[in-house]
PDB file of C-alpha atoms in Angstrom:
ATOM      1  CA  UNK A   1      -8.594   1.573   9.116  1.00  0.00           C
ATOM      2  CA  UNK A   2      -5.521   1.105   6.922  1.00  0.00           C
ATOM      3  CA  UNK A   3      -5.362  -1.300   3.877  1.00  0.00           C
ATOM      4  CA  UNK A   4      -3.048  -4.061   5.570  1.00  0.00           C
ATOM      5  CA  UNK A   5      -6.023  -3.914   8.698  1.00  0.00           C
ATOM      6  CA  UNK A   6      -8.524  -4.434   5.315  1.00  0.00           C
ATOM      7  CA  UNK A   7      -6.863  -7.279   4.276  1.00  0.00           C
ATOM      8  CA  UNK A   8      -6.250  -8.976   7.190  1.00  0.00           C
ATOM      9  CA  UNK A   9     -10.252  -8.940   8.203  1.00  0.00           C
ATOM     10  CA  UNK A  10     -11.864 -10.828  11.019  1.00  0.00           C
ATOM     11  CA  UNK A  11     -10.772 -14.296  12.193  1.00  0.00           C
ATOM     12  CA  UNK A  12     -12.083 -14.228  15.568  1.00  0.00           C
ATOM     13  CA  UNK A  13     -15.479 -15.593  15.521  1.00  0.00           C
ATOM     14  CA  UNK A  14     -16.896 -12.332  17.081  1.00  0.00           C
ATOM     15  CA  UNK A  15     -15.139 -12.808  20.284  1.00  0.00           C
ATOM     16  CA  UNK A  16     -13.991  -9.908  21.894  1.00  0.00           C
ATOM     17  CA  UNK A  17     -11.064 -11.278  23.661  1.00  0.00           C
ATOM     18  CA  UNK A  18      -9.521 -11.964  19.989  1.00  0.00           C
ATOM     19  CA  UNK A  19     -10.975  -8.513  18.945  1.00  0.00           C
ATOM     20  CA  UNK A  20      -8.403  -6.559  21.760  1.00  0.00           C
ATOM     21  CA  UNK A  21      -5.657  -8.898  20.524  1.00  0.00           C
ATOM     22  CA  UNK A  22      -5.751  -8.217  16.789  1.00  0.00           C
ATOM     23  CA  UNK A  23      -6.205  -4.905  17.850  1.00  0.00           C
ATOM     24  CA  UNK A  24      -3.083  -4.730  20.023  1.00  0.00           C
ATOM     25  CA  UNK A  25      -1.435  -6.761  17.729  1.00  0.00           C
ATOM     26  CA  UNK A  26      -2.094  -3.988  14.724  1.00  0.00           C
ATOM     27  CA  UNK A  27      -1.374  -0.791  17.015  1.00  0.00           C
ATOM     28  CA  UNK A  28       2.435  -2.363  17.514  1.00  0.00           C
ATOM     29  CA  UNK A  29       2.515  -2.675  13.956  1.00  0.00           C
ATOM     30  CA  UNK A  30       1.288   0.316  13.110  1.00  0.00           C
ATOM     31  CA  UNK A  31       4.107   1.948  15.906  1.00  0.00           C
ATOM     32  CA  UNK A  32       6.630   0.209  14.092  1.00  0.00           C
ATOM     33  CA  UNK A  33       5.749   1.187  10.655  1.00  0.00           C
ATOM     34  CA  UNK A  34       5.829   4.788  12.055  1.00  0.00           C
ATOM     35  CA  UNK A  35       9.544   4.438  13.440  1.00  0.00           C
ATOM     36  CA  UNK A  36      10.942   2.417  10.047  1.00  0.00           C
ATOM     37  CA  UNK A  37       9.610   4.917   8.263  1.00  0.00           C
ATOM     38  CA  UNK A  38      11.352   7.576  10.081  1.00  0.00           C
ATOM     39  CA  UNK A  39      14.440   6.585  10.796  1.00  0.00           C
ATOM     40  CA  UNK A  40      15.233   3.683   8.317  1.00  0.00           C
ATOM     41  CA  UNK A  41      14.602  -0.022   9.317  1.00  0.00           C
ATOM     42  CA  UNK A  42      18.391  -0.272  10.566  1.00  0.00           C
ATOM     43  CA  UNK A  43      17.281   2.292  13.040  1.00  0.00           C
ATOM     44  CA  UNK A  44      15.002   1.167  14.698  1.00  0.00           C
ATOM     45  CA  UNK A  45      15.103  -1.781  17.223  1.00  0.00           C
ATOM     46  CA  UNK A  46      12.997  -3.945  18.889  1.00  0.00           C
ATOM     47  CA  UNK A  47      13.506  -1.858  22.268  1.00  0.00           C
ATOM     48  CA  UNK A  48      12.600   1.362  20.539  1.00  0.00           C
ATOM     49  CA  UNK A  49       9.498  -0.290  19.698  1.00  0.00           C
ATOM     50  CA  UNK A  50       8.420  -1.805  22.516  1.00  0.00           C
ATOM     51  CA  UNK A  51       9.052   1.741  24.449  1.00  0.00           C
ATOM     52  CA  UNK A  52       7.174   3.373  21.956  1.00  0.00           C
ATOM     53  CA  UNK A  53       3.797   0.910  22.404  1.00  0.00           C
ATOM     54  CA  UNK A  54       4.497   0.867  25.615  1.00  0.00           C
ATOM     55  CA  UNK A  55       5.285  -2.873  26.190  1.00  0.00           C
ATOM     56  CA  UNK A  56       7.908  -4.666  27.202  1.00  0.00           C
ATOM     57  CA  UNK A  57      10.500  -6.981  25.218  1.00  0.00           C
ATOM     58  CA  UNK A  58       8.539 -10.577  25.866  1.00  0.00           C
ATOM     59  CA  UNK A  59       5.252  -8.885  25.385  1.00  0.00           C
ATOM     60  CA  UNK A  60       6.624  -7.360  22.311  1.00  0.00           C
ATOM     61  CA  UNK A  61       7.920 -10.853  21.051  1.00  0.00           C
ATOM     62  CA  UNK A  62       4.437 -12.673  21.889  1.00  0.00           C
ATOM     63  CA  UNK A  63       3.266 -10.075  18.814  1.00  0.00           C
ATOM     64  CA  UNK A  64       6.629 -10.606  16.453  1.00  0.00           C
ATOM     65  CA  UNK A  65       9.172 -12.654  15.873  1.00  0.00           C
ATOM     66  CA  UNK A  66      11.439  -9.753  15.224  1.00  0.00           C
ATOM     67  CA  UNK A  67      11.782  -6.917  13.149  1.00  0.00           C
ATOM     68  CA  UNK A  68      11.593  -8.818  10.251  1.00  0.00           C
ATOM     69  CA  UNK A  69       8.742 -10.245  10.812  1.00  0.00           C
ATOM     70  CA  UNK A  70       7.128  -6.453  11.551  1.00  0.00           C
ATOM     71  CA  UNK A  71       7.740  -5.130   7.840  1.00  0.00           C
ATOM     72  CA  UNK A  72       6.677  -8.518   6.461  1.00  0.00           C
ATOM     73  CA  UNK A  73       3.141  -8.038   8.759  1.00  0.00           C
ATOM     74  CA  UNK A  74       3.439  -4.464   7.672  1.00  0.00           C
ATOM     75  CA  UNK A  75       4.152  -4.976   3.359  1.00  0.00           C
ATOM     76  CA  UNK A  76       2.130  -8.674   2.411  1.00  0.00           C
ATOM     77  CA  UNK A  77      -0.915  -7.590   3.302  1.00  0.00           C
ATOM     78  CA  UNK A  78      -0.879  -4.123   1.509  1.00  0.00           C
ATOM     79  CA  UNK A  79      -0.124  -5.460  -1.502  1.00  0.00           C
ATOM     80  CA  UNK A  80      -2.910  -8.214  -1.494  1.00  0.00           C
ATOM     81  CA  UNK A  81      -4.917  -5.700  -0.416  1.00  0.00           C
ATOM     82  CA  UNK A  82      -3.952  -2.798  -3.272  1.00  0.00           C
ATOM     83  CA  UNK A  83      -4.678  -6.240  -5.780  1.00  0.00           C
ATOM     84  CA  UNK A  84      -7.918  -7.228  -4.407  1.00  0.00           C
ATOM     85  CA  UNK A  85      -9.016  -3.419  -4.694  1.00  0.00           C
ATOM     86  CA  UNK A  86      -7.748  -3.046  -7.996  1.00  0.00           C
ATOM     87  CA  UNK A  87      -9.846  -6.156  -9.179  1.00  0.00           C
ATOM     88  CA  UNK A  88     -12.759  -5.385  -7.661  1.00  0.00           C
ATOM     89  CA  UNK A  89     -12.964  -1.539  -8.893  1.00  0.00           C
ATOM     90  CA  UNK A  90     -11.426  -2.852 -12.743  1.00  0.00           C
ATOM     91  CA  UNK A  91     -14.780  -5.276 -12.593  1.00  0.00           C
ATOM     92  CA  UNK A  92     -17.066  -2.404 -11.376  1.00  0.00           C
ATOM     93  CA  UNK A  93     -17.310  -0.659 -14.939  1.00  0.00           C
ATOM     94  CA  UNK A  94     -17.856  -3.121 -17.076  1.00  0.00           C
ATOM     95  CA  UNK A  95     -17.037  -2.233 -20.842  1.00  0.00           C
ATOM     96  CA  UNK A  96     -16.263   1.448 -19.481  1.00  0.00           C
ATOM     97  CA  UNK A  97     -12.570   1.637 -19.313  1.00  0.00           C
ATOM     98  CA  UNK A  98     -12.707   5.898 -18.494  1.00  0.00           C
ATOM     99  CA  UNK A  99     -14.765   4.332 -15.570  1.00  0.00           C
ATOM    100  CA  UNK A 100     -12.368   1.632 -14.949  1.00  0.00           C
ATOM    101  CA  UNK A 101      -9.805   4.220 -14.685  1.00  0.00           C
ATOM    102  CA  UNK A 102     -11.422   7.138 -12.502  1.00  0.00           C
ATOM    103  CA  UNK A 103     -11.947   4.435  -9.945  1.00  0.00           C
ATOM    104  CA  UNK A 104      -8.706   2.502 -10.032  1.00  0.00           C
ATOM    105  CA  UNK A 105      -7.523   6.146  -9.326  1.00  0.00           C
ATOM    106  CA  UNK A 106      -9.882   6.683  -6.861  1.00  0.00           C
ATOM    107  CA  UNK A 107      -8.810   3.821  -4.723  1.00  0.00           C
ATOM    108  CA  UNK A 108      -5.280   4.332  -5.152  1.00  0.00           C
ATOM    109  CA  UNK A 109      -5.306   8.195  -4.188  1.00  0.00           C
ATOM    110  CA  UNK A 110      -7.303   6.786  -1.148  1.00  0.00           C
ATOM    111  CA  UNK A 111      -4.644   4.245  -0.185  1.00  0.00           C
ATOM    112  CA  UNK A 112      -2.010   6.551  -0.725  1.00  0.00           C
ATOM    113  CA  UNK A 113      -3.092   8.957   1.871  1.00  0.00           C
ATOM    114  CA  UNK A 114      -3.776   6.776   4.141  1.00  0.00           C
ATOM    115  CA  UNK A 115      -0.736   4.742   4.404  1.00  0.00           C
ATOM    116  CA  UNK A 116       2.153   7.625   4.017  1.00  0.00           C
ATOM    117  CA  UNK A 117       4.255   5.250   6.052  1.00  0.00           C
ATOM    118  CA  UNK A 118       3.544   1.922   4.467  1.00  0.00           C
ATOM    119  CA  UNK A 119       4.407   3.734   1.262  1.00  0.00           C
ATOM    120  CA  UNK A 120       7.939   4.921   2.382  1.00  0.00           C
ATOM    121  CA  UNK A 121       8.661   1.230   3.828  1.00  0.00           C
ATOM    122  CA  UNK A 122       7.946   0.120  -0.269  1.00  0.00           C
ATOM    123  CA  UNK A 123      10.016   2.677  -1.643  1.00  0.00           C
ATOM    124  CA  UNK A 124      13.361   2.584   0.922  1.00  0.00           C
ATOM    125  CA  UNK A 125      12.869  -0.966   2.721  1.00  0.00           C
ATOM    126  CA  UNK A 126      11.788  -3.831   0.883  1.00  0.00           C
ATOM    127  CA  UNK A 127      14.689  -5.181  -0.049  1.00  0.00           C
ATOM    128  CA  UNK A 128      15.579  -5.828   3.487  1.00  0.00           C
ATOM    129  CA  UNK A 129      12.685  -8.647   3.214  1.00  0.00           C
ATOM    130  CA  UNK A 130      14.281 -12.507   2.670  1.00  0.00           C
ATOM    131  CA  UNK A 131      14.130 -13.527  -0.718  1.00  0.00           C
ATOM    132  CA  UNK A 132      10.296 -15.304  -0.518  1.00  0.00           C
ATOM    133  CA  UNK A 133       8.286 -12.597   0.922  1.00  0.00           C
ATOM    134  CA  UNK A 134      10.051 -10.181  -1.256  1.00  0.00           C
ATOM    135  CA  UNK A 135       9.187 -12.006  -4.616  1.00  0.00           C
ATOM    136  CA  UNK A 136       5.701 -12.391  -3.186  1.00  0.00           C
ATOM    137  CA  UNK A 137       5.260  -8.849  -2.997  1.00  0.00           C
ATOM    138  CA  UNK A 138       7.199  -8.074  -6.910  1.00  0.00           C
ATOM    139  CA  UNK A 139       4.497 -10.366  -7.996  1.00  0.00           C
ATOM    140  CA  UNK A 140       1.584  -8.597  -6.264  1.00  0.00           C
ATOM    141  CA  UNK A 141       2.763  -5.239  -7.338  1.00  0.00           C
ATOM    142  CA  UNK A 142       2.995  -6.752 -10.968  1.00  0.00           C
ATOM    143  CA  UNK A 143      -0.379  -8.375 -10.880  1.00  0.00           C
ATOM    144  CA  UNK A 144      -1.950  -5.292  -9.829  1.00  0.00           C
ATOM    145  CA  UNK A 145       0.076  -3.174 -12.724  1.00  0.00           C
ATOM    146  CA  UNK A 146      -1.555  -5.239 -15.152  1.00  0.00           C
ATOM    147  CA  UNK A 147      -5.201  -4.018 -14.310  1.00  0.00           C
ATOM    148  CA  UNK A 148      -3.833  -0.547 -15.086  1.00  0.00           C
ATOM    149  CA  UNK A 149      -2.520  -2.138 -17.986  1.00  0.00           C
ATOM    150  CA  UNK A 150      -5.305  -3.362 -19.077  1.00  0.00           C
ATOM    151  CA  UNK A 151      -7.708   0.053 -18.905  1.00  0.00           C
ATOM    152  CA  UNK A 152      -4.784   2.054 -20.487  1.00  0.00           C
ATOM    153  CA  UNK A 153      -4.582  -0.163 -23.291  1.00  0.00           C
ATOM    154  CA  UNK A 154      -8.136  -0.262 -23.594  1.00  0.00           C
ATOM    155  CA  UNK A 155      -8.395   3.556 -23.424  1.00  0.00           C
ATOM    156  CA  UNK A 156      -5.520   4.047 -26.043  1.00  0.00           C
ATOM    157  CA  UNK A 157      -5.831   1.520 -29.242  1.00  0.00           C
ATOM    158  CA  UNK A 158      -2.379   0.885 -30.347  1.00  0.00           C
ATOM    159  CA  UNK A 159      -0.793   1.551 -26.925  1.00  0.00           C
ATOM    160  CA  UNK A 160       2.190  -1.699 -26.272  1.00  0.00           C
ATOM    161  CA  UNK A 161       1.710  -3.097 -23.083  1.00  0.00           C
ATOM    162  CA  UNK A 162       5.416  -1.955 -22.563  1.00  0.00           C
ATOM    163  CA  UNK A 163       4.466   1.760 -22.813  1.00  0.00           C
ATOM    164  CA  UNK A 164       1.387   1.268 -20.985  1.00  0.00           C
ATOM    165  CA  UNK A 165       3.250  -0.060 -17.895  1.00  0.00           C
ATOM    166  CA  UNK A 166       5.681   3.304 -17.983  1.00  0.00           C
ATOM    167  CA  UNK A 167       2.582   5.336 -17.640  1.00  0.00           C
ATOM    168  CA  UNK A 168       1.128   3.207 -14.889  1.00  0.00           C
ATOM    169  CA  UNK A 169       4.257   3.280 -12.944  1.00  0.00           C
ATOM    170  CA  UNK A 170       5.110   7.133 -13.489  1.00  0.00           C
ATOM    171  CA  UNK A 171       1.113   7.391 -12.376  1.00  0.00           C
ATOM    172  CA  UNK A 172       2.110   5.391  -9.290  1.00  0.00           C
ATOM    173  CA  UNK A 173       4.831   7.881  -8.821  1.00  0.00           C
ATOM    174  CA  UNK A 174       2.837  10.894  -8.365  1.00  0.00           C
ATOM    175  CA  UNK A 175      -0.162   9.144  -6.089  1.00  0.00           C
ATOM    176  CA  UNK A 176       2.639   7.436  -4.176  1.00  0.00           C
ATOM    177  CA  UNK A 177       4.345  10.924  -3.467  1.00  0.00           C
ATOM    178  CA  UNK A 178       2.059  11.359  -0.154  1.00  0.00           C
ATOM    179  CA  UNK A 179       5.124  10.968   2.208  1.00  0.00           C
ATOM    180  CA  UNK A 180       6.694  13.994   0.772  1.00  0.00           C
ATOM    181  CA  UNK A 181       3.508  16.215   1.009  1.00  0.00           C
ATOM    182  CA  UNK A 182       3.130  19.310   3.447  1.00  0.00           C
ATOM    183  CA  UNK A 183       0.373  19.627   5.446  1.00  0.00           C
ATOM    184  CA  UNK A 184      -0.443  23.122   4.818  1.00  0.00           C
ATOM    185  CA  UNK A 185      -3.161  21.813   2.032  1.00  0.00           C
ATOM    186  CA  UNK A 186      -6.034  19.876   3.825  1.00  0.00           C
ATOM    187  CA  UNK A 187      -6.690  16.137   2.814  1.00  0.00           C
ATOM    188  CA  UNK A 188      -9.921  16.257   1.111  1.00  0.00           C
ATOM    189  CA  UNK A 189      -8.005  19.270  -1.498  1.00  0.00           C
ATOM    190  CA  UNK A 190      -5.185  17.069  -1.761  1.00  0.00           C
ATOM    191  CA  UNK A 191      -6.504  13.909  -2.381  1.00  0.00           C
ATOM    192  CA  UNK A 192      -8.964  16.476  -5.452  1.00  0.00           C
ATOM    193  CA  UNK A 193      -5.676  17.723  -6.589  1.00  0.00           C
ATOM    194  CA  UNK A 194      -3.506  13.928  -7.047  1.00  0.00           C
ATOM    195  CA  UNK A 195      -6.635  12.292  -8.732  1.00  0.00           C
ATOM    196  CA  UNK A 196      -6.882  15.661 -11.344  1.00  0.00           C
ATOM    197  CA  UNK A 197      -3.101  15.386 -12.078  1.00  0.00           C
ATOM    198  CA  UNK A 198      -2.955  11.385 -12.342  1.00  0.00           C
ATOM    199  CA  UNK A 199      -6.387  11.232 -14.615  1.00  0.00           C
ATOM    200  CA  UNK A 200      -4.725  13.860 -16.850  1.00  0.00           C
ATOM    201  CA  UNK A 201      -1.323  12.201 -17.051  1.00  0.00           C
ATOM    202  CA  UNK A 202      -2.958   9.121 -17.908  1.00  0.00           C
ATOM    203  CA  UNK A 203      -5.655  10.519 -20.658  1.00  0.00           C
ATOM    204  CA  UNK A 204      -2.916  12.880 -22.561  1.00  0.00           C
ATOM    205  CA  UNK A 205      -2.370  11.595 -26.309  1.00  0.00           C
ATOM    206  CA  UNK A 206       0.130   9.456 -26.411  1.00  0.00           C
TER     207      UNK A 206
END
C-alpha cells in the first residue's frame, strides 16, 4: 500500500461495497500516476487513462473530475502523509535525536521506494496544480522539513536553522533519487545502501 492509500484510510464503515470502490477508485489513480510520470502530465489524457484502467470516459469521470483533479488525489495526500510519519517517528525517540534521525530516515527511504512515481509528479508536475492545492502542499513539505530541522539542530549545537534546512533538502535529494535508479540492485540492498549514504551525509562535521 502506497503512502497517499495510508493517508486516505478507511471511511466505509466496513462495508464491502465501499471497500471495491475506494479500491477502484485508487487503482485509476495509481494508472494515472504511472502515465504522468512517464510521459509528462501534458501527455497524458483522460482517454489514455481510461484505456489504460480499462474503463470508459463516464466511468472514468464518476472517479475524477479531470486530470487535475488526478494529481491533486495523487500529491495532497502524500504530503500529509510524509508529515504525519515524520511526527510520529520525531516523537518515537524521545530526547534521542541519533534515534530521531535513523528513523526519520528510515521512513523516508521507505516512502521513497515505494512511490518512484509520486516522487517524479513532485519534482516535474506540481506546478501544474491551481494556486490553493499547490500552497497546501509548499506548506506540508515545509512543515515536515522542520522535524528534520529540528533533529539536525539538535544533533549539531551551533548549527542555524538556515544551514540545517540545506542539509535536509540535499538529504531529500539523494532518498528522493529512486526514479532514476536501475534495477539491477535488488530493493532490500538499495533501500541498505540510501539510508548508509543519507545517515552519513547528515552526521559529517559540519
Amino acid at each position: 500500500m502506497t503512502v497517499e492509500q495510508q493517508a486516505r484510510g478507511t471511511t466505509d464503515g466496513g462495508t464491502g461495497a465501499a471497500v471495491r470502490r475506494r479500491s477502484r477508485r485508487d487503482e485509476i489513480l495509481e494508472i494515472a500516476v504511472g502515465l504522468f510520470a512517464a510521459r509528462g502530465y501534458h501527455g497524458v489524457s483522460m482517454d489514455d487513462i481510461g484505456a489504460a484502467a480499462g474503463v470508459t470516459g463516464p466511468a472514468l469521470y464518476h472517479h475524477f473530475a479531470g486530470k487535475e483533479a488526478m494529481l491533486v488525489a495523487a500529491l495532497i495526500p502524500v504530503s500529509e502523509g510524509l508529515l504525519a510519519g515524520g511526527r510520529e517517528r520525531s516523537a518515537g525517540h524521545p530526547d534521542d535525536p541519533r534515534g530521531v534521525l535513523e528513523s526519520l530516515i528510515d521512513f523516508h527511504v521507505d516512502f521513497a521506494l515505494a512511490n518512484p512515481a509520486v516522487i517524479a509528479l513532485h519534482l516535474h508536475e506540481l506546478d501544474r496544480l491551481p494556486d490553493e492545492p499547490r500552497r497546501r502542499i509548499r506548506r506540508l513539505q515545509r512543515l515536515y522539513v522542520e522535524e528534520w530541522v529540528t533533529v539536525l539542530t539538535a544533533l549539531h549545537p551551533g548549527l542555524p536553522d538556515g544551514e540545517a534546512r540545506v542539509l535536509a533538502h540535499a538529504a531529500f535529494g539523494l532518498m528522493n533519487s529512486t526514479p532514476f535508479l536501475g534495477g539491477e540492485v535488488d530493493r532490500r540492498r538499495r533501500a541498505e545502501l540510501l539510508r548508509i549514504a543519507t545517515l552519513a551525509a547528515l552526521l559529517a562535521p559540519t
